Short mmCIF file of C-alpha atoms and ligand atoms in Angstrom, two decimals:
data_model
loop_
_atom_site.label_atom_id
_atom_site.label_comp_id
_atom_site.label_asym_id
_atom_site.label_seq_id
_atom_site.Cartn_x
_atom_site.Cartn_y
_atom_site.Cartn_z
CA UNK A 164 -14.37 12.03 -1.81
CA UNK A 165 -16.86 9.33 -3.32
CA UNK A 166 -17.64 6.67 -0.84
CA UNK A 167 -18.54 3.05 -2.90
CA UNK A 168 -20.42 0.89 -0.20
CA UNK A 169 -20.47 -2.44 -0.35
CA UNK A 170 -21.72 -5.77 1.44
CA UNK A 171 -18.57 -7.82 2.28
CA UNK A 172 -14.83 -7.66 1.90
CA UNK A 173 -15.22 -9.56 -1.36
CA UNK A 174 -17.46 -7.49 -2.79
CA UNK A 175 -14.86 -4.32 -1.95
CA UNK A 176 -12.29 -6.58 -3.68
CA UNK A 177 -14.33 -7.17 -6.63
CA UNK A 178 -15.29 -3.30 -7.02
CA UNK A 179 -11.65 -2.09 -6.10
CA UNK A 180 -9.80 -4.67 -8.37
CA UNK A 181 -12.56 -3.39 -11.43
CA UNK A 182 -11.56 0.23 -10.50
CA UNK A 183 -7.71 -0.62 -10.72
CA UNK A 184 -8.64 -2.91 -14.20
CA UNK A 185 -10.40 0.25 -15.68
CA UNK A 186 -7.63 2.26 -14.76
CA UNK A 187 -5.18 0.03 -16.86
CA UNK A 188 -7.83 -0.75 -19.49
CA UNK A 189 -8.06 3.46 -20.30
CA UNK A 190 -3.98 3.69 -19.53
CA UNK A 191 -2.25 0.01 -20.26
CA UNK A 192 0.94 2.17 -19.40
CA UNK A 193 -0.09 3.12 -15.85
CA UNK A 194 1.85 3.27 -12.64
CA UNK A 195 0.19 1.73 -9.94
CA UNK A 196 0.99 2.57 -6.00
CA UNK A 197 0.52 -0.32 -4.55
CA UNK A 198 -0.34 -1.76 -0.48
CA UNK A 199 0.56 -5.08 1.45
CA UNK A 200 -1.65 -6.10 4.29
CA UNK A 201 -4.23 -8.37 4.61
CA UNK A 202 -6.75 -5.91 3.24
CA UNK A 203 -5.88 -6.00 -0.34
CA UNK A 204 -5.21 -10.02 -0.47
CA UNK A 205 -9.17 -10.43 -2.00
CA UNK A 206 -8.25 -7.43 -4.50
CA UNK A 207 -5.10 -8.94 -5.69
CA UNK A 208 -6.71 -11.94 -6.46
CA UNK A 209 -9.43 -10.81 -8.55
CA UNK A 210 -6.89 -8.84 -10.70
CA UNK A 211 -5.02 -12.49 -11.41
CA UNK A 212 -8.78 -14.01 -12.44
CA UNK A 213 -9.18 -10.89 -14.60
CA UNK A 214 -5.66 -11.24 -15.94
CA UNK A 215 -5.97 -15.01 -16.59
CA UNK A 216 -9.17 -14.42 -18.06
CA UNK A 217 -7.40 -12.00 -20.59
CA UNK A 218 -9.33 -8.67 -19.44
CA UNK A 219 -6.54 -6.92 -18.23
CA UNK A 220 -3.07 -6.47 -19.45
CA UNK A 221 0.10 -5.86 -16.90
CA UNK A 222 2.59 -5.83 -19.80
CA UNK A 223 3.22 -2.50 -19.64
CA UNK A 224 2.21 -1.68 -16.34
CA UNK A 225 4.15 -0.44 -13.47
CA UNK A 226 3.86 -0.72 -9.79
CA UNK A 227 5.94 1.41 -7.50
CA UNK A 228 5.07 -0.27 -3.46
CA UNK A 229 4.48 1.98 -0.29
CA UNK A 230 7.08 0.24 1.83
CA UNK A 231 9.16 -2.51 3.14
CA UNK A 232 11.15 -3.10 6.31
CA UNK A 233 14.77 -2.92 6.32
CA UNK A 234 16.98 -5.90 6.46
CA UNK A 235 15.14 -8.51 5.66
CA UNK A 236 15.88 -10.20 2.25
CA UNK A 237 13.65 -10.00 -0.20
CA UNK A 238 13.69 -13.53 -0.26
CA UNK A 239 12.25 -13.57 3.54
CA UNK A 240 8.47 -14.72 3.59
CA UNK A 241 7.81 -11.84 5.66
CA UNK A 242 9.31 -9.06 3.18
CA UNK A 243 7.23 -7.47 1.62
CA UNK A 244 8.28 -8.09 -2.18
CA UNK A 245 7.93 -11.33 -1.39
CA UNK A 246 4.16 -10.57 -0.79
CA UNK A 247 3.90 -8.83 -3.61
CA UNK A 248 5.34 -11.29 -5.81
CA UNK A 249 3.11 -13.91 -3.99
CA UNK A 250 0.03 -12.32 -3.99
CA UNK A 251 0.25 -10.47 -7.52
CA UNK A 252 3.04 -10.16 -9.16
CA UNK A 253 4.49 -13.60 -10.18
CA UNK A 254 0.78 -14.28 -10.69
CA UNK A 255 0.25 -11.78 -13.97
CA UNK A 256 1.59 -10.76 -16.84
CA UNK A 257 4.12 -8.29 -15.58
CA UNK A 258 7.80 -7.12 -16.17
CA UNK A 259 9.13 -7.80 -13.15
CA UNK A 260 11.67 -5.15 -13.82
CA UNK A 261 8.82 -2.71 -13.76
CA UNK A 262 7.70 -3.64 -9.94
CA UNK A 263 9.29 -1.61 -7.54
CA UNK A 264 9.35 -2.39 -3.90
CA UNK A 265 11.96 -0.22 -1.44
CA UNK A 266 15.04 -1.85 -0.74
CA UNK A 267 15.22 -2.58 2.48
CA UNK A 268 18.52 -4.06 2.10
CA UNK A 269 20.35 -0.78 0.78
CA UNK A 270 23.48 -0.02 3.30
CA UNK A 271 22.80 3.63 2.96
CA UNK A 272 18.85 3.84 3.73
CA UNK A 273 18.99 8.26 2.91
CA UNK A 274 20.48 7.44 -0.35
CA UNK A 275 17.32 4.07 -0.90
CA UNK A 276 15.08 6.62 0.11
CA UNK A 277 16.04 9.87 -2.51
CA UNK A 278 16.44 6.79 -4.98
CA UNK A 279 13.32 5.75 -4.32
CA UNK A 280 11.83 8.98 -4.55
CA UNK A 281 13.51 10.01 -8.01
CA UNK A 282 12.17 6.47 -9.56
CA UNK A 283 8.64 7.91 -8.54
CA UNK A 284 8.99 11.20 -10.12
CA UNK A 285 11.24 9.43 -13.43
CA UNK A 286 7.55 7.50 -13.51
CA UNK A 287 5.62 10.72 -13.84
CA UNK A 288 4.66 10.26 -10.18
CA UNK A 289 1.87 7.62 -9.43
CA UNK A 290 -1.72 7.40 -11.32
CA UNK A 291 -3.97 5.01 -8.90
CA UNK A 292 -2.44 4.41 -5.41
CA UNK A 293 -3.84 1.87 -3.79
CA UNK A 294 -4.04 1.87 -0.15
CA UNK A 295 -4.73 0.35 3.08
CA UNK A 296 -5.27 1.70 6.94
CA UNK A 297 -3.52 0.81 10.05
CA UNK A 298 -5.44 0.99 13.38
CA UNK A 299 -3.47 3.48 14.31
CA UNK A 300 -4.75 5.30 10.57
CA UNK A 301 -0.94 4.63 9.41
CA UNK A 302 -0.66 4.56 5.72
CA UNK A 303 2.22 2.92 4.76
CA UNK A 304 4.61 3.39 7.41
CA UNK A 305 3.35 6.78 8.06
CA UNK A 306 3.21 6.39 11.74
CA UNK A 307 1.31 9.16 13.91
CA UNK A 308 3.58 11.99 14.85
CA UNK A 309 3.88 15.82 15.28
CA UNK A 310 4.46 16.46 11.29
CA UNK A 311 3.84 15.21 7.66
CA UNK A 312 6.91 13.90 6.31
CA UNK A 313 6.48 14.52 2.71
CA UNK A 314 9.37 12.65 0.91
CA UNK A 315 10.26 8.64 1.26
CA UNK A 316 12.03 8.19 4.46
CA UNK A 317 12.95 5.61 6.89
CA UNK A 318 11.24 4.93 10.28
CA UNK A 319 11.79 3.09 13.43
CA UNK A 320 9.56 0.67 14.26
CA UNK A 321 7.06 1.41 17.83
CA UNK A 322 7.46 -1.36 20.41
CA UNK A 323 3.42 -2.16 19.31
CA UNK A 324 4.14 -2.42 16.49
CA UNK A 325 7.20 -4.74 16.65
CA UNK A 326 4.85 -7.17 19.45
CA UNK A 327 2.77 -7.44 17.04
CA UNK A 328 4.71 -8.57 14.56
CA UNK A 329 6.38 -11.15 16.00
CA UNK A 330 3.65 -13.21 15.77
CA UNK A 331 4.78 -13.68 12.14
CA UNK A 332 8.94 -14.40 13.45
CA UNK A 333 10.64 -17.23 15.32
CA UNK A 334 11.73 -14.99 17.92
CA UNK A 335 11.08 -11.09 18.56
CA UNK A 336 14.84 -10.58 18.16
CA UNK A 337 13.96 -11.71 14.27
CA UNK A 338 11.15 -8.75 13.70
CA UNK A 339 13.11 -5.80 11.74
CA UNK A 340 13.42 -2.65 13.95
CA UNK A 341 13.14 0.02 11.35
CA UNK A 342 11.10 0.72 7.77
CA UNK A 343 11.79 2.32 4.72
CA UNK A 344 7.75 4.32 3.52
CA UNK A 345 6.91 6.20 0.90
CA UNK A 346 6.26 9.88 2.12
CA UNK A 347 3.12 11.87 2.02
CA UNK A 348 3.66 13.69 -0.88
CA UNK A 349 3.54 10.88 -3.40
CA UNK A 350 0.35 9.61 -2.18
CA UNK A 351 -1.28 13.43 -1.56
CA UNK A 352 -0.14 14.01 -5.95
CA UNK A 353 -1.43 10.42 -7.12
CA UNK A 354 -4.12 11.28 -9.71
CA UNK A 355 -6.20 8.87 -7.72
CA UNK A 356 -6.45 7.49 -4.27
CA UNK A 357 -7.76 4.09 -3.94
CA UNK A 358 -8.73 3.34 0.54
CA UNK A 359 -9.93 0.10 1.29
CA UNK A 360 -11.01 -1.12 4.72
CA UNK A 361 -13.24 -3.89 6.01
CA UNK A 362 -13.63 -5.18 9.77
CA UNK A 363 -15.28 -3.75 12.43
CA UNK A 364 -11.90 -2.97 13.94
CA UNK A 365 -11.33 -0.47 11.36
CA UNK A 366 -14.57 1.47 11.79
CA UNK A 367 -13.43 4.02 13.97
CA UNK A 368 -10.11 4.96 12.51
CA UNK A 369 -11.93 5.17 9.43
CA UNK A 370 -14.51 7.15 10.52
CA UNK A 371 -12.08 9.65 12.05
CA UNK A 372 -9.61 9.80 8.95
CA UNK A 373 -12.27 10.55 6.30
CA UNK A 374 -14.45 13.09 8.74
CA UNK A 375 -12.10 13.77 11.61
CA UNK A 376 -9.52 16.61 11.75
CA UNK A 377 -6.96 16.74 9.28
CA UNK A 378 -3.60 15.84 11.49
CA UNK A 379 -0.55 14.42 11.45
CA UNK A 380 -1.68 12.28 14.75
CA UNK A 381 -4.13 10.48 11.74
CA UNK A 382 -1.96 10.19 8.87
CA UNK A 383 -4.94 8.79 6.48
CA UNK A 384 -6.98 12.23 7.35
CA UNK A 385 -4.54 13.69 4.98
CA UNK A 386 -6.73 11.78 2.53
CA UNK A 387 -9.42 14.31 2.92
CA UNK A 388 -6.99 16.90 0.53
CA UNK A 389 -6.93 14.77 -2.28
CA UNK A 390 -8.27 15.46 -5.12
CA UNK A 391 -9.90 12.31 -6.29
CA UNK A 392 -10.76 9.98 -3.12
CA UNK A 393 -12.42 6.71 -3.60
CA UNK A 394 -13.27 4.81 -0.48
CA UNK A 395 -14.86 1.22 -0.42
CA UNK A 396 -15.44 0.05 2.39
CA UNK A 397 -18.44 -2.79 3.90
CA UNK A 398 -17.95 -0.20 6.98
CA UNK A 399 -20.96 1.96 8.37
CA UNK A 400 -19.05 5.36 9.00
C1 LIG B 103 1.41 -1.86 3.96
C2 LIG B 103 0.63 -0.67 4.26
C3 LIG B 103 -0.06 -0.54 5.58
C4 LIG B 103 -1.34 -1.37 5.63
C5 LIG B 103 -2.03 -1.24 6.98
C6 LIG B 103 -3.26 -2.10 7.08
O1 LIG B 103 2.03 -1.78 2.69
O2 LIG B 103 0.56 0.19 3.45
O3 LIG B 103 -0.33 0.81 5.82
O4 LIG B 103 -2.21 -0.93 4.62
O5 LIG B 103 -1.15 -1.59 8.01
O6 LIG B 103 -2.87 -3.44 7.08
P1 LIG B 103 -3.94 -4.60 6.98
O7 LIG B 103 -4.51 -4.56 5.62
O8 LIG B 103 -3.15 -5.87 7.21
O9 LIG B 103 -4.97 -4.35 8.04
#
């Protein structure tokens, strides 16, 4: 695990977004994992200024997302291919048609979820996955629990995390109940895993993911088994 420290959140979105441009400078056919969140908002928009500024090419890129909640349109400001397309995607040079973002819309959710996981494998699984951690050390939708759940699958949402949502809703009947997430086993076989935190509210998850026991109860301490780690983080851990 290599540990970049840095001063600020926009100097971790400055060093991540140069990480993610080198990896599509050496490989302008790369597949990208990509996060939602507020985390990676300052990264995002460094990769438009290096886009617009013709550094980096997205032509032939491809992005395969870590999750989105079901039953919202991806039209809804609070879907997450809407962020994505807000924050990135619309925002670059990019086939569209190469951005993938589960479909949270899909009647039968098993069958969105082996699709989902087929696309990643078709892709020749994911090169630099990007990634963000919940308080809870969540990654994706990977919510704390007994087991690992390797493959893309669907969860229900926990009461928390539905309160806290709502905050973003008219009306807490309006906050989706369930999630479709990537599984563990796409982000453990990325080539590379790309963690970025900032806010003193993040210190001690992060501290126990990276150097606490590897457990299901802290899905990010997983992250400790992967072969090629980066954290950058502002964060004294
Ligand atoms: C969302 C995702 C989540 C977030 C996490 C942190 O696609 O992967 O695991 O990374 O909830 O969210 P923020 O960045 O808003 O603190």
């Amino acid at each position: 695990m290599r540990i970049i420290k840095v001063k600020n959140y926009e100097e971790m979105s400055k060093k991540a977004a140069d990480i993610i441009a080198a990896q599509i400078l050496l490989d302008p056919g790369t597949v990208l994992g990509l996060a939602t969140g507020s985390t990676p908002i300052g990264t995002y928009d460094r990769l438009v200024e290096l886009n617009k500024n013709g550094d980096i090419d997205f032509s032939r890129v491809t992005t395969i997302n870590l999750d989105e909640y079901c039953d919202l349109e991806p039209t809804h400001e609070q879907s997450y291919r809407y962020f994505m397309n807000k924050h990135l995607l619309t925002r670059v040079n990019i086939n569209l048609e190469n951005t993938h973002v589960p479909n949270g819309k899909a009647r039968d959710t098993d069958a969105e979820c082996r699709r989902y996981d087929d696309l990643i494998e078709k892709a020749g699984g994911i090169d630099l996955q990007l990634l963000g951690i919940g308080h809870n050390g969540h990654i994706g939708f990977n919510e704390p629990s007994d087991e690992f759940v390797p493959g893309t699958h669907c969860v229900k949402l926990t009461e928390s995390t539905i309160n806290a949502n709502s905050r973003f809703f008219n009306s807490i009947d309006e906050v989706p109940k369930r999630a479709i997430t990537m599984g563990i086993r796409a982000i453990i076989q990325a080539k590379r895993a790309l963690l970025i935190a900032s806010g003193e509210d993040k210190k001690e998850i992060l501290k126990k993911a990276l150097f606490g026991p590897v457990t299901p109860q802290v899905p990010a301490s997983i992250l400790q088994l992967h072969r090629d780690l980066i954290v950058v983080t502002p964060l004294d851990i």
